[in-house]
């Protein structure tokens, strides 16, 4: 498996080696020992989520209070998405920036984002299936969002689906009503870089 750090500290792209023949293919899409070596501790898997999205669906930008936050290992076994990781840690050198990775059923990449980062994606094909290995379970009182179309974030969302057809964005009511980055920061909703750093140190001990 090839590992590439993203431009945001605490996020990585992981590309598996695929072994194929006339019967199909096989790939190791998650390796706990390798991930632990990369992030400095083992992923304590608490919950596995799955979503299926039509082309044009935007989900996110989602994040959780730290501690404990919610680290995610994200793959797209079927279809294609543009996965987006956003640095929402107040005080981070890269606060307010984002990085993207194409996750699809061709290269079968994954992304890992650590606690304190925001996550979003745009589905590029009908039926795009996304799996999330999560370090904590669902906690509605500790989970929040930023509007993925916030102009300050300025995410360059794709305008064409995988088949070349134009995309029409669809958001949930909750994501549409989510605050922008500055509003979330000013209201104290966002984690701080120092708090996240301190918490991650406890996981490495």
JSON list of C-alpha atoms in Angstrom, two decimals:
[
{"chain": "A", "resi": 1, "resn": "UNK", "atom": "CA", "xyz": [0.00, 0.00, 0.00]},
{"chain": "A", "resi": 2, "resn": "UNK", "atom": "CA", "xyz": [1.30, 3.43, -0.97]},
{"chain": "A", "resi": 3, "resn": "UNK", "atom": "CA", "xyz": [0.84, 6.21, 1.59]},
{"chain": "A", "resi": 4, "resn": "UNK", "atom": "CA", "xyz": [0.90, 9.91, 0.70]},
{"chain": "A", "resi": 5, "resn": "UNK", "atom": "CA", "xyz": [0.52, 12.70, 3.28]},
{"chain": "A", "resi": 6, "resn": "UNK", "atom": "CA", "xyz": [-1.91, 15.40, 2.25]},
{"chain": "A", "resi": 7, "resn": "UNK", "atom": "CA", "xyz": [-1.26, 19.13, 2.53]},
{"chain": "A", "resi": 8, "resn": "UNK", "atom": "CA", "xyz": [-3.20, 19.22, 5.81]},
{"chain": "A", "resi": 9, "resn": "UNK", "atom": "CA", "xyz": [-1.38, 17.76, 8.80]},
{"chain": "A", "resi": 10, "resn": "UNK", "atom": "CA", "xyz": [-3.26, 14.72, 10.09]},
{"chain": "A", "resi": 11, "resn": "UNK", "atom": "CA", "xyz": [-4.62, 13.51, 6.75]},
{"chain": "A", "resi": 12, "resn": "UNK", "atom": "CA", "xyz": [-3.27, 10.87, 4.35]},
{"chain": "A", "resi": 13, "resn": "UNK", "atom": "CA", "xyz": [-4.13, 9.20, 1.06]},
{"chain": "A", "resi": 14, "resn": "UNK", "atom": "CA", "xyz": [-3.66, 5.41, 0.93]},
{"chain": "A", "resi": 15, "resn": "UNK", "atom": "CA", "xyz": [-3.55, 3.52, -2.36]},
{"chain": "A", "resi": 16, "resn": "UNK", "atom": "CA", "xyz": [-3.68, -0.29, -2.28]},
{"chain": "A", "resi": 17, "resn": "UNK", "atom": "CA", "xyz": [-1.92, -2.69, -4.61]},
{"chain": "A", "resi": 18, "resn": "UNK", "atom": "CA", "xyz": [-4.55, -4.49, -6.71]},
{"chain": "A", "resi": 19, "resn": "UNK", "atom": "CA", "xyz": [-4.01, -8.08, -7.81]},
{"chain": "A", "resi": 20, "resn": "UNK", "atom": "CA", "xyz": [-6.24, -9.00, -10.72]},
{"chain": "A", "resi": 21, "resn": "UNK", "atom": "CA", "xyz": [-6.79, -11.75, -13.24]},
{"chain": "A", "resi": 22, "resn": "UNK", "atom": "CA", "xyz": [-9.64, -12.98, -15.44]},
{"chain": "A", "resi": 23, "resn": "UNK", "atom": "CA", "xyz": [-11.68, -13.83, -12.31]},
{"chain": "A", "resi": 24, "resn": "UNK", "atom": "CA", "xyz": [-11.57, -10.32, -10.83]},
{"chain": "A", "resi": 25, "resn": "UNK", "atom": "CA", "xyz": [-9.25, -8.69, -8.34]},
{"chain": "A", "resi": 26, "resn": "UNK", "atom": "CA", "xyz": [-8.09, -8.62, -4.73]},
{"chain": "A", "resi": 27, "resn": "UNK", "atom": "CA", "xyz": [-6.72, -5.72, -2.69]},
{"chain": "A", "resi": 28, "resn": "UNK", "atom": "CA", "xyz": [-5.90, -5.03, 0.94]},
{"chain": "A", "resi": 29, "resn": "UNK", "atom": "CA", "xyz": [-7.82, -1.80, 1.45]},
{"chain": "A", "resi": 30, "resn": "UNK", "atom": "CA", "xyz": [-7.09, -1.42, 5.18]},
{"chain": "A", "resi": 31, "resn": "UNK", "atom": "CA", "xyz": [-3.98, -2.48, 7.10]},
{"chain": "A", "resi": 32, "resn": "UNK", "atom": "CA", "xyz": [-4.12, -1.70, 10.80]},
{"chain": "A", "resi": 33, "resn": "UNK", "atom": "CA", "xyz": [-0.40, -2.10, 11.46]},
{"chain": "A", "resi": 34, "resn": "UNK", "atom": "CA", "xyz": [0.55, 0.17, 8.58]},
{"chain": "A", "resi": 35, "resn": "UNK", "atom": "CA", "xyz": [-1.96, 2.83, 9.57]},
{"chain": "A", "resi": 36, "resn": "UNK", "atom": "CA", "xyz": [-0.74, 2.74, 13.17]},
{"chain": "A", "resi": 37, "resn": "UNK", "atom": "CA", "xyz": [2.82, 3.28, 11.95]},
{"chain": "A", "resi": 38, "resn": "UNK", "atom": "CA", "xyz": [1.69, 6.29, 9.91]},
{"chain": "A", "resi": 39, "resn": "UNK", "atom": "CA", "xyz": [-0.53, 8.01, 12.50]},
{"chain": "A", "resi": 40, "resn": "UNK", "atom": "CA", "xyz": [1.34, 7.01, 15.65]},
{"chain": "A", "resi": 41, "resn": "UNK", "atom": "CA", "xyz": [-1.38, 4.88, 17.28]},
{"chain": "A", "resi": 42, "resn": "UNK", "atom": "CA", "xyz": [-3.86, 2.18, 16.38]},
{"chain": "A", "resi": 43, "resn": "UNK", "atom": "CA", "xyz": [-7.28, 3.13, 15.03]},
{"chain": "A", "resi": 44, "resn": "UNK", "atom": "CA", "xyz": [-9.75, 2.16, 17.75]},
{"chain": "A", "resi": 45, "resn": "UNK", "atom": "CA", "xyz": [-12.61, 1.11, 15.47]},
{"chain": "A", "resi": 46, "resn": "UNK", "atom": "CA", "xyz": [-15.95, 1.93, 17.11]},
{"chain": "A", "resi": 47, "resn": "UNK", "atom": "CA", "xyz": [-18.38, 2.15, 14.21]},
{"chain": "A", "resi": 48, "resn": "UNK", "atom": "CA", "xyz": [-18.61, 1.52, 10.46]},
{"chain": "A", "resi": 49, "resn": "UNK", "atom": "CA", "xyz": [-20.91, 3.77, 8.43]},
{"chain": "A", "resi": 50, "resn": "UNK", "atom": "CA", "xyz": [-22.09, 3.41, 4.83]},
{"chain": "A", "resi": 51, "resn": "UNK", "atom": "CA", "xyz": [-23.75, 5.94, 2.58]},
{"chain": "A", "resi": 52, "resn": "UNK", "atom": "CA", "xyz": [-25.11, 5.69, -0.96]},
{"chain": "A", "resi": 53, "resn": "UNK", "atom": "CA", "xyz": [-25.45, 8.91, -2.96]},
{"chain": "A", "resi": 54, "resn": "UNK", "atom": "CA", "xyz": [-26.79, 10.04, -6.30]},
{"chain": "A", "resi": 55, "resn": "UNK", "atom": "CA", "xyz": [-24.60, 12.11, -8.59]},
{"chain": "A", "resi": 56, "resn": "UNK", "atom": "CA", "xyz": [-24.34, 15.68, -7.32]},
{"chain": "A", "resi": 57, "resn": "UNK", "atom": "CA", "xyz": [-25.03, 14.93, -3.67]},
{"chain": "A", "resi": 58, "resn": "UNK", "atom": "CA", "xyz": [-22.81, 16.97, -1.33]},
{"chain": "A", "resi": 59, "resn": "UNK", "atom": "CA", "xyz": [-22.31, 15.68, 2.20]},
{"chain": "A", "resi": 60, "resn": "UNK", "atom": "CA", "xyz": [-20.48, 17.69, 4.87]},
{"chain": "A", "resi": 61, "resn": "UNK", "atom": "CA", "xyz": [-18.49, 19.53, 5.99]},
{"chain": "A", "resi": 62, "resn": "UNK", "atom": "CA", "xyz": [-18.87, 17.35, 9.11]},
{"chain": "A", "resi": 63, "resn": "UNK", "atom": "CA", "xyz": [-16.76, 17.28, 12.29]},
{"chain": "A", "resi": 64, "resn": "UNK", "atom": "CA", "xyz": [-17.00, 16.31, 15.96]},
{"chain": "A", "resi": 65, "resn": "UNK", "atom": "CA", "xyz": [-16.02, 17.90, 19.26]},
{"chain": "A", "resi": 66, "resn": "UNK", "atom": "CA", "xyz": [-12.50, 17.13, 20.46]},
{"chain": "A", "resi": 67, "resn": "UNK", "atom": "CA", "xyz": [-12.10, 15.25, 22.71]},
{"chain": "A", "resi": 68, "resn": "UNK", "atom": "CA", "xyz": [-12.82, 12.65, 21.59]},
{"chain": "A", "resi": 69, "resn": "UNK", "atom": "CA", "xyz": [-13.46, 13.77, 18.02]},
{"chain": "A", "resi": 70, "resn": "UNK", "atom": "CA", "xyz": [-13.93, 11.24, 15.27]},
{"chain": "A", "resi": 71, "resn": "UNK", "atom": "CA", "xyz": [-11.14, 9.96, 13.04]},
{"chain": "A", "resi": 72, "resn": "UNK", "atom": "CA", "xyz": [-12.31, 8.44, 9.74]},
{"chain": "A", "resi": 73, "resn": "UNK", "atom": "CA", "xyz": [-10.89, 5.99, 7.22]},
{"chain": "A", "resi": 74, "resn": "UNK", "atom": "CA", "xyz": [-12.94, 6.56, 4.09]},
{"chain": "A", "resi": 75, "resn": "UNK", "atom": "CA", "xyz": [-13.24, 4.42, 0.95]},
{"chain": "A", "resi": 76, "resn": "UNK", "atom": "CA", "xyz": [-15.55, 4.31, -2.08]},
{"chain": "A", "resi": 77, "resn": "UNK", "atom": "CA", "xyz": [-16.07, 0.66, -3.10]},
{"chain": "A", "resi": 78, "resn": "UNK", "atom": "CA", "xyz": [-18.57, 1.55, -5.84]},
{"chain": "A", "resi": 79, "resn": "UNK", "atom": "CA", "xyz": [-18.92, 4.68, -7.92]},
{"chain": "A", "resi": 80, "resn": "UNK", "atom": "CA", "xyz": [-16.80, 7.79, -7.45]},
{"chain": "A", "resi": 81, "resn": "UNK", "atom": "CA", "xyz": [-16.58, 10.78, -5.13]},
{"chain": "A", "resi": 82, "resn": "UNK", "atom": "CA", "xyz": [-14.39, 13.82, -4.73]},
{"chain": "A", "resi": 83, "resn": "UNK", "atom": "CA", "xyz": [-13.39, 13.56, -1.08]},
{"chain": "A", "resi": 84, "resn": "UNK", "atom": "CA", "xyz": [-12.54, 16.81, 0.74]},
{"chain": "A", "resi": 85, "resn": "UNK", "atom": "CA", "xyz": [-10.64, 17.26, 3.98]},
{"chain": "A", "resi": 86, "resn": "UNK", "atom": "CA", "xyz": [-10.88, 20.70, 5.59]},
{"chain": "A", "resi": 87, "resn": "UNK", "atom": "CA", "xyz": [-8.64, 22.11, 8.32]},
{"chain": "A", "resi": 88, "resn": "UNK", "atom": "CA", "xyz": [-11.09, 23.63, 10.80]},
{"chain": "A", "resi": 89, "resn": "UNK", "atom": "CA", "xyz": [-8.66, 23.67, 13.76]},
{"chain": "A", "resi": 90, "resn": "UNK", "atom": "CA", "xyz": [-8.51, 27.26, 15.00]},
{"chain": "A", "resi": 91, "resn": "UNK", "atom": "CA", "xyz": [-4.85, 28.26, 15.29]},
{"chain": "A", "resi": 92, "resn": "UNK", "atom": "CA", "xyz": [-3.59, 25.70, 12.79]},
{"chain": "A", "resi": 93, "resn": "UNK", "atom": "CA", "xyz": [-1.05, 26.97, 10.23]},
{"chain": "A", "resi": 94, "resn": "UNK", "atom": "CA", "xyz": [-3.40, 25.71, 7.50]},
{"chain": "A", "resi": 95, "resn": "UNK", "atom": "CA", "xyz": [-6.70, 26.76, 9.09]},
{"chain": "A", "resi": 96, "resn": "UNK", "atom": "CA", "xyz": [-9.43, 27.21, 6.51]},
{"chain": "A", "resi": 97, "resn": "UNK", "atom": "CA", "xyz": [-7.64, 25.32, 3.73]},
{"chain": "A", "resi": 98, "resn": "UNK", "atom": "CA", "xyz": [-8.64, 22.01, 2.18]},
{"chain": "A", "resi": 99, "resn": "UNK", "atom": "CA", "xyz": [-7.26, 19.12, 0.16]},
{"chain": "A", "resi": 100, "resn": "UNK", "atom": "CA", "xyz": [-9.03, 16.70, -2.16]},
{"chain": "A", "resi": 101, "resn": "UNK", "atom": "CA", "xyz": [-8.67, 13.07, -3.22]},
{"chain": "A", "resi": 102, "resn": "UNK", "atom": "CA", "xyz": [-10.62, 11.19, -5.89]},
{"chain": "A", "resi": 103, "resn": "UNK", "atom": "CA", "xyz": [-11.99, 8.01, -4.33]},
{"chain": "A", "resi": 104, "resn": "UNK", "atom": "CA", "xyz": [-13.47, 5.52, -6.78]},
{"chain": "A", "resi": 105, "resn": "UNK", "atom": "CA", "xyz": [-13.86, 1.89, -7.81]},
{"chain": "A", "resi": 106, "resn": "UNK", "atom": "CA", "xyz": [-10.86, 2.10, -10.16]},
{"chain": "A", "resi": 107, "resn": "UNK", "atom": "CA", "xyz": [-7.84, 3.01, -8.01]},
{"chain": "A", "resi": 108, "resn": "UNK", "atom": "CA", "xyz": [-9.66, 2.12, -4.76]},
{"chain": "A", "resi": 109, "resn": "UNK", "atom": "CA", "xyz": [-7.83, 4.75, -2.74]},
{"chain": "A", "resi": 110, "resn": "UNK", "atom": "CA", "xyz": [-8.72, 5.59, 0.84]},
{"chain": "A", "resi": 111, "resn": "UNK", "atom": "CA", "xyz": [-8.24, 8.69, 2.95]},
{"chain": "A", "resi": 112, "resn": "UNK", "atom": "CA", "xyz": [-7.56, 8.86, 6.66]},
{"chain": "A", "resi": 113, "resn": "UNK", "atom": "CA", "xyz": [-8.39, 12.06, 8.51]},
{"chain": "A", "resi": 114, "resn": "UNK", "atom": "CA", "xyz": [-7.57, 12.44, 12.17]},
{"chain": "A", "resi": 115, "resn": "UNK", "atom": "CA", "xyz": [-9.66, 13.93, 14.94]},
{"chain": "A", "resi": 116, "resn": "UNK", "atom": "CA", "xyz": [-10.37, 17.64, 14.59]},
{"chain": "A", "resi": 117, "resn": "UNK", "atom": "CA", "xyz": [-10.57, 17.78, 10.80]},
{"chain": "A", "resi": 118, "resn": "UNK", "atom": "CA", "xyz": [-13.66, 18.42, 8.69]},
{"chain": "A", "resi": 119, "resn": "UNK", "atom": "CA", "xyz": [-14.87, 15.98, 6.05]},
{"chain": "A", "resi": 120, "resn": "UNK", "atom": "CA", "xyz": [-17.07, 16.37, 2.99]},
{"chain": "A", "resi": 121, "resn": "UNK", "atom": "CA", "xyz": [-17.55, 14.85, -0.44]},
{"chain": "A", "resi": 122, "resn": "UNK", "atom": "CA", "xyz": [-19.36, 15.22, -3.73]},
{"chain": "A", "resi": 123, "resn": "UNK", "atom": "CA", "xyz": [-20.77, 12.15, -5.45]},
{"chain": "A", "resi": 124, "resn": "UNK", "atom": "CA", "xyz": [-19.70, 11.89, -9.09]},
{"chain": "A", "resi": 125, "resn": "UNK", "atom": "CA", "xyz": [-21.97, 9.00, -10.07]},
{"chain": "A", "resi": 126, "resn": "UNK", "atom": "CA", "xyz": [-25.36, 7.62, -9.16]},
{"chain": "A", "resi": 127, "resn": "UNK", "atom": "CA", "xyz": [-25.11, 4.96, -6.48]},
{"chain": "A", "resi": 128, "resn": "UNK", "atom": "CA", "xyz": [-21.70, 6.01, -5.20]},
{"chain": "A", "resi": 129, "resn": "UNK", "atom": "CA", "xyz": [-21.15, 3.96, -2.05]},
{"chain": "A", "resi": 130, "resn": "UNK", "atom": "CA", "xyz": [-18.90, 5.27, 0.71]},
{"chain": "A", "resi": 131, "resn": "UNK", "atom": "CA", "xyz": [-17.72, 3.41, 3.80]},
{"chain": "A", "resi": 132, "resn": "UNK", "atom": "CA", "xyz": [-16.32, 5.12, 6.87]},
{"chain": "A", "resi": 133, "resn": "UNK", "atom": "CA", "xyz": [-14.35, 3.34, 9.58]},
{"chain": "A", "resi": 134, "resn": "UNK", "atom": "CA", "xyz": [-14.85, 5.60, 12.61]},
{"chain": "A", "resi": 135, "resn": "UNK", "atom": "CA", "xyz": [-12.93, 5.91, 15.86]},
{"chain": "A", "resi": 136, "resn": "UNK", "atom": "CA", "xyz": [-16.05, 6.88, 17.83]},
{"chain": "A", "resi": 137, "resn": "UNK", "atom": "CA", "xyz": [-19.74, 6.17, 17.53]},
{"chain": "A", "resi": 138, "resn": "UNK", "atom": "CA", "xyz": [-22.47, 8.58, 16.52]},
{"chain": "A", "resi": 139, "resn": "UNK", "atom": "CA", "xyz": [-23.07, 11.32, 19.08]},
{"chain": "A", "resi": 140, "resn": "UNK", "atom": "CA", "xyz": [-25.61, 13.87, 17.82]},
{"chain": "A", "resi": 141, "resn": "UNK", "atom": "CA", "xyz": [-24.83, 16.41, 20.54]},
{"chain": "A", "resi": 142, "resn": "UNK", "atom": "CA", "xyz": [-21.12, 16.48, 19.65]},
{"chain": "A", "resi": 143, "resn": "UNK", "atom": "CA", "xyz": [-21.30, 16.46, 15.86]},
{"chain": "A", "resi": 144, "resn": "UNK", "atom": "CA", "xyz": [-21.49, 19.63, 13.78]},
{"chain": "A", "resi": 145, "resn": "UNK", "atom": "CA", "xyz": [-21.21, 20.96, 10.27]},
{"chain": "A", "resi": 146, "resn": "UNK", "atom": "CA", "xyz": [-20.09, 23.83, 8.05]},
{"chain": "A", "resi": 147, "resn": "UNK", "atom": "CA", "xyz": [-21.93, 24.62, 4.85]},
{"chain": "A", "resi": 148, "resn": "UNK", "atom": "CA", "xyz": [-19.93, 23.00, 2.02]},
{"chain": "A", "resi": 149, "resn": "UNK", "atom": "CA", "xyz": [-20.81, 25.90, -0.30]},
{"chain": "A", "resi": 150, "resn": "UNK", "atom": "CA", "xyz": [-19.46, 28.53, 2.11]},
{"chain": "A", "resi": 151, "resn": "UNK", "atom": "CA", "xyz": [-17.72, 31.18, -0.02]},
{"chain": "A", "resi": 152, "resn": "UNK", "atom": "CA", "xyz": [-14.95, 31.65, 2.54]},
{"chain": "A", "resi": 153, "resn": "UNK", "atom": "CA", "xyz": [-13.99, 27.99, 2.30]},
{"chain": "A", "resi": 154, "resn": "UNK", "atom": "CA", "xyz": [-14.13, 28.30, -1.47]},
{"chain": "A", "resi": 155, "resn": "UNK", "atom": "CA", "xyz": [-14.13, 24.58, -2.18]},
{"chain": "A", "resi": 156, "resn": "UNK", "atom": "CA", "xyz": [-13.75, 23.99, -5.90]},
{"chain": "A", "resi": 157, "resn": "UNK", "atom": "CA", "xyz": [-16.50, 21.44, -6.28]},
{"chain": "A", "resi": 158, "resn": "UNK", "atom": "CA", "xyz": [-16.65, 19.50, -9.56]},
{"chain": "A", "resi": 159, "resn": "UNK", "atom": "CA", "xyz": [-19.22, 20.59, -12.11]},
{"chain": "A", "resi": 160, "resn": "UNK", "atom": "CA", "xyz": [-19.31, 17.37, -14.16]},
{"chain": "A", "resi": 161, "resn": "UNK", "atom": "CA", "xyz": [-20.16, 13.81, -13.18]},
{"chain": "A", "resi": 162, "resn": "UNK", "atom": "CA", "xyz": [-17.96, 10.85, -14.03]},
{"chain": "A", "resi": 163, "resn": "UNK", "atom": "CA", "xyz": [-19.95, 10.32, -17.23]},
{"chain": "A", "resi": 164, "resn": "UNK", "atom": "CA", "xyz": [-19.47, 13.96, -18.26]},
{"chain": "A", "resi": 165, "resn": "UNK", "atom": "CA", "xyz": [-23.00, 15.10, -17.48]},
{"chain": "A", "resi": 166, "resn": "UNK", "atom": "CA", "xyz": [-23.45, 18.37, -15.53]},
{"chain": "A", "resi": 167, "resn": "UNK", "atom": "CA", "xyz": [-23.86, 18.09, -11.77]},
{"chain": "A", "resi": 168, "resn": "UNK", "atom": "CA", "xyz": [-26.72, 19.64, -9.85]},
{"chain": "A", "resi": 169, "resn": "UNK", "atom": "CA", "xyz": [-25.77, 19.86, -6.18]},
{"chain": "A", "resi": 170, "resn": "UNK", "atom": "CA", "xyz": [-28.09, 18.36, -3.58]},
{"chain": "A", "resi": 171, "resn": "UNK", "atom": "CA", "xyz": [-27.60, 19.02, 0.14]},
{"chain": "A", "resi": 172, "resn": "UNK", "atom": "CA", "xyz": [-29.47, 17.84, 3.19]},
{"chain": "A", "resi": 173, "resn": "UNK", "atom": "CA", "xyz": [-31.56, 20.36, 5.09]},
{"chain": "A", "resi": 174, "resn": "UNK", "atom": "CA", "xyz": [-29.06, 20.19, 7.94]},
{"chain": "A", "resi": 175, "resn": "UNK", "atom": "CA", "xyz": [-26.03, 20.86, 5.72]},
{"chain": "A", "resi": 176, "resn": "UNK", "atom": "CA", "xyz": [-27.82, 23.71, 3.93]},
{"chain": "A", "resi": 177, "resn": "UNK", "atom": "CA", "xyz": [-28.55, 25.37, 7.27]},
{"chain": "A", "resi": 178, "resn": "UNK", "atom": "CA", "xyz": [-25.02, 24.86, 8.62]},
{"chain": "A", "resi": 179, "resn": "UNK", "atom": "CA", "xyz": [-22.98, 28.00, 9.39]},
{"chain": "A", "resi": 180, "resn": "UNK", "atom": "CA", "xyz": [-20.05, 29.28, 7.38]},
{"chain": "A", "resi": 181, "resn": "UNK", "atom": "CA", "xyz": [-16.46, 28.93, 8.60]},
{"chain": "A", "resi": 182, "resn": "UNK", "atom": "CA", "xyz": [-16.23, 32.36, 10.27]},
{"chain": "A", "resi": 183, "resn": "UNK", "atom": "CA", "xyz": [-19.61, 32.01, 11.96]},
{"chain": "A", "resi": 184, "resn": "UNK", "atom": "CA", "xyz": [-18.65, 28.59, 13.31]},
{"chain": "A", "resi": 185, "resn": "UNK", "atom": "CA", "xyz": [-15.32, 29.92, 14.56]},
{"chain": "A", "resi": 186, "resn": "UNK", "atom": "CA", "xyz": [-16.79, 33.02, 16.17]},
{"chain": "A", "resi": 187, "resn": "UNK", "atom": "CA", "xyz": [-19.45, 30.96, 17.97]},
{"chain": "A", "resi": 188, "resn": "UNK", "atom": "CA", "xyz": [-16.81, 28.68, 19.50]},
{"chain": "A", "resi": 189, "resn": "UNK", "atom": "CA", "xyz": [-18.02, 25.65, 17.56]},
{"chain": "A", "resi": 190, "resn": "UNK", "atom": "CA", "xyz": [-14.65, 24.69, 16.07]},
{"chain": "A", "resi": 191, "resn": "UNK", "atom": "CA", "xyz": [-11.88, 22.70, 17.77]},
{"chain": "A", "resi": 192, "resn": "UNK", "atom": "CA", "xyz": [-8.60, 24.45, 18.46]},
{"chain": "A", "resi": 193, "resn": "UNK", "atom": "CA", "xyz": [-5.30, 23.27, 17.07]},
{"chain": "A", "resi": 194, "resn": "UNK", "atom": "CA", "xyz": [-3.76, 23.13, 20.56]},
{"chain": "A", "resi": 195, "resn": "UNK", "atom": "CA", "xyz": [-6.60, 21.06, 22.02]},
{"chain": "A", "resi": 196, "resn": "UNK", "atom": "CA", "xyz": [-6.45, 18.60, 19.12]},
{"chain": "A", "resi": 197, "resn": "UNK", "atom": "CA", "xyz": [-2.66, 18.31, 19.39]},
{"chain": "A", "resi": 198, "resn": "UNK", "atom": "CA", "xyz": [-2.86, 17.60, 23.11]},
{"chain": "A", "resi": 199, "resn": "UNK", "atom": "CA", "xyz": [-5.55, 14.97, 22.60]},
{"chain": "A", "resi": 200, "resn": "UNK", "atom": "CA", "xyz": [-3.63, 13.19, 19.84]},
{"chain": "A", "resi": 201, "resn": "UNK", "atom": "CA", "xyz": [-0.61, 12.97, 22.15]},
{"chain": "A", "resi": 202, "resn": "UNK", "atom": "CA", "xyz": [-2.72, 10.99, 24.64]},
{"chain": "A", "resi": 203, "resn": "UNK", "atom": "CA", "xyz": [-3.58, 8.46, 21.90]},
{"chain": "A", "resi": 204, "resn": "UNK", "atom": "CA", "xyz": [0.09, 7.88, 21.16]},
{"chain": "A", "resi": 205, "resn": "UNK", "atom": "CA", "xyz": [0.96, 6.95, 24.76]}
]
